[in-house]
Coordinates of C-alpha atoms in Angstrom, one line a residue:
M1 CA 48.6 12.5 3.9
N2 CA 47.9 12.5 7.5
T3 CA 46.0 9.8 9.3
Q4 CA 42.7 11.8 10.1
L5 CA 42.1 12.3 6.4
K6 CA 43.2 8.8 5.4
I7 CA 40.2 7.7 7.9
I8 CA 37.9 10.1 6.5
L9 CA 38.3 9.0 3.0
Y10 CA 38.2 5.4 3.9
L11 CA 34.8 6.0 5.7
L12 CA 33.4 7.8 2.5
F13 CA 34.7 5.1 0.2
V14 CA 32.6 2.6 2.7
I15 CA 29.5 4.8 2.8
G16 CA 29.6 5.1 -0.7
I17 CA 29.8 1.4 -1.5
F18 CA 26.8 0.8 1.1
Y19 CA 24.9 3.4 -0.7
Y20 CA 25.5 1.9 -4.1
I21 CA 24.7 -1.6 -3.1
Q22 CA 21.5 -0.8 -1.1
T23 CA 20.0 1.2 -4.1
K24 CA 21.0 -1.3 -6.5
Y25 CA 19.9 -4.5 -4.6
E26 CA 18.0 -3.1 -1.9
I27 CA 19.5 -5.8 0.7
F28 CA 18.3 -3.9 3.7
D29 CA 14.8 -2.7 4.7
I30 CA 15.6 1.0 4.6
S31 CA 15.5 3.6 2.0
F32 CA 17.5 6.6 0.8
T33 CA 14.7 8.4 -0.8
K34 CA 11.5 10.1 0.8
P35 CA 8.2 8.9 -0.8
I36 CA 6.7 10.7 -3.6
I37 CA 4.3 13.7 -2.7
E38 CA 2.8 15.2 -5.6
S39 CA 1.0 18.0 -4.5
K40 CA -0.2 20.0 -1.1
K41 CA -3.7 18.5 -1.9
E42 CA -2.3 14.9 -1.6
V43 CA -0.6 15.9 1.8
E44 CA -4.0 17.4 3.1
E45 CA -5.9 14.3 2.1
Q46 CA -3.3 11.9 3.9
K47 CA -4.0 14.2 6.8
K48 CA -7.7 13.9 6.9
I49 CA -8.2 10.2 5.8
S50 CA -6.0 8.2 8.5
S51 CA -8.5 5.2 9.2
L52 CA -11.8 3.6 7.9
E53 CA -14.4 1.4 9.7
I54 CA -15.8 -1.5 8.4
L55 CA -19.2 -2.7 9.7
N56 CA -19.0 -6.2 9.8
S57 CA -21.5 -9.2 9.3
E58 CA -22.2 -9.0 13.1
G59 CA -22.4 -5.5 13.4
K60 CA -19.0 -4.6 14.9
K61 CA -16.6 -1.9 13.6
I62 CA -13.5 -2.8 12.7
V63 CA -11.3 0.3 12.3
V64 CA -8.2 -0.2 9.8
G65 CA -5.2 2.7 9.8
L66 CA -4.2 3.6 6.3
E67 CA -2.1 4.8 3.6
I68 CA -3.4 6.5 0.9
A69 CA -2.8 5.8 -2.9
N70 CA -4.4 8.6 -4.7
T71 CA -2.1 9.2 -7.8
P72 CA -1.3 7.2 -10.9
I73 CA 2.3 6.8 -9.1
L74 CA 1.3 5.7 -5.6
R75 CA -1.4 3.4 -7.1
T76 CA 1.5 1.7 -9.4
Q77 CA 3.6 1.4 -6.1
G78 CA 1.0 0.3 -3.5
L79 CA 2.4 -2.0 -1.1
S80 CA 5.2 -3.4 -3.5
N81 CA 8.7 -4.1 -1.8
R82 CA 6.7 -4.2 1.7
K83 CA 8.0 -7.0 4.0
S84 CA 5.1 -6.6 6.6
L85 CA 1.8 -4.8 7.4
G86 CA 0.2 -4.5 10.6
D87 CA -2.6 -6.8 11.9
Y88 CA -5.1 -3.5 11.4
Q89 CA -3.3 -1.4 8.8
G90 CA -3.8 -1.2 5.0
M91 CA -3.5 0.9 1.9
L92 CA -6.8 2.5 0.6
F93 CA -6.3 3.0 -3.4
I94 CA -8.6 5.9 -4.6
F95 CA -9.6 6.2 -8.1
D96 CA -11.2 9.3 -9.7
S97 CA -14.0 7.3 -11.1
T98 CA -15.8 4.0 -10.6
D99 CA -14.7 1.3 -12.9
R100 CA -13.1 -2.2 -12.9
Y101 CA -9.2 -1.3 -12.3
S102 CA -7.1 -4.5 -12.3
F103 CA -4.6 -5.4 -9.6
W104 CA -1.7 -7.5 -9.4
M105 CA 1.0 -8.9 -6.8
K106 CA 4.0 -7.9 -8.6
D107 CA 7.0 -7.3 -6.3
M108 CA 5.0 -8.1 -3.4
Y109 CA 6.2 -10.1 -0.2
I110 CA 3.1 -10.4 1.6
P111 CA -0.1 -12.3 0.7
L112 CA -3.1 -9.8 0.9
D113 CA -6.9 -9.7 1.1
I114 CA -8.0 -7.2 -1.5
I115 CA -11.5 -5.4 -0.5
Y116 CA -13.3 -3.6 -3.4
I117 CA -15.8 -0.6 -2.5
S118 CA -18.2 1.1 -4.3
D119 CA -18.6 4.6 -4.7
S120 CA -21.8 4.3 -2.5
F121 CA -19.3 2.8 0.2
Y122 CA -20.3 -0.8 0.3
I123 CA -18.1 -3.7 -0.3
V124 CA -18.8 -5.2 -3.5
D125 CA -16.0 -7.7 -3.9
I126 CA -13.3 -9.2 -1.8
L127 CA -10.1 -11.5 -2.9
K128 CA -9.1 -13.5 -0.2
N129 CA -5.4 -14.9 0.3
V130 CA -4.0 -13.4 -2.9
Q131 CA -0.5 -14.7 -3.0
P132 CA 2.3 -12.8 -4.2
C133 CA 3.8 -13.7 -7.7
S134 CA 7.1 -15.0 -9.0
E135 CA 7.7 -15.0 -12.7
T136 CA 4.0 -14.8 -14.2
C137 CA 1.5 -12.3 -12.7
T138 CA -2.0 -12.6 -12.7
N139 CA -4.2 -9.5 -13.1
F140 CA -6.9 -9.5 -10.6
V141 CA -10.5 -7.9 -11.8
P142 CA -13.8 -7.9 -9.3
K143 CA -17.1 -9.0 -10.5
E144 CA -18.2 -5.4 -9.6
D145 CA -17.3 -1.9 -10.6
F146 CA -15.6 0.1 -7.7
R147 CA -13.9 3.5 -6.8
Y148 CA -11.7 2.2 -3.5
V149 CA -9.9 -0.6 -2.9
L150 CA -8.7 -1.5 0.4
E151 CA -5.5 -4.1 0.8
V152 CA -4.9 -5.5 4.0
N153 CA -3.4 -8.8 5.3
S154 CA -4.1 -11.9 4.2
N155 CA -7.1 -13.5 6.3
F156 CA -8.3 -10.4 7.6
A157 CA -11.7 -10.6 5.8
E158 CA -12.1 -13.9 7.6
I159 CA -10.7 -13.2 10.9
N160 CA -13.1 -10.1 11.2
R161 CA -15.8 -11.7 9.2
V162 CA -16.1 -9.0 6.6
D163 CA -18.2 -9.7 3.8
I164 CA -19.5 -8.5 0.4
G165 CA -22.2 -6.0 1.3
N166 CA -20.6 -4.7 4.6
A167 CA -20.5 -0.9 5.2
V168 CA -17.3 1.2 5.0
I169 CA -17.1 4.4 6.8
F170 CA -14.6 7.1 6.0
D171 CA -14.1 10.8 5.7
I172 CA -15.2 11.2 1.9
S173 CA -15.2 15.0 2.0
S174 CA -11.3 14.8 1.7
V175 CA -11.2 12.6 -1.5
E176 CA -14.0 14.3 -3.8

């Protein structure tokens, strides 16, 4: 065999081993797969809702950049396996109807504030500084029914003076 072919085969072998280790153990903060997009409607919704505003207790507008979780698959994955989240970034979970859905911190690396929002766009409950679970995970269920959930970094609510009863504004026309 000539030298060039040996080098190519060796590189393919090393790349194959790297790919196998990464997909099995997720050692590095990279992924070889694209996020799951279920439909054109979901893509359009993600384009329409890119942020929301919370009118805090002092009357100030707090703008949060969003990722949308509006399908069962995306809601199940949530922010799992995420190592960081920007100070004013979050994930908005959109449910088909108002209810009390449970949340947990399985496969999470970062503590969160979980903000529950009613279908009339008011905050009905806030779970602050929810820590990732190790072996036994607790299900978190709020006091009130809700349709939307905003997950943000821990201490977000305290730092920005976000409280129960604050209004939330986003483009609802895209999530009907």
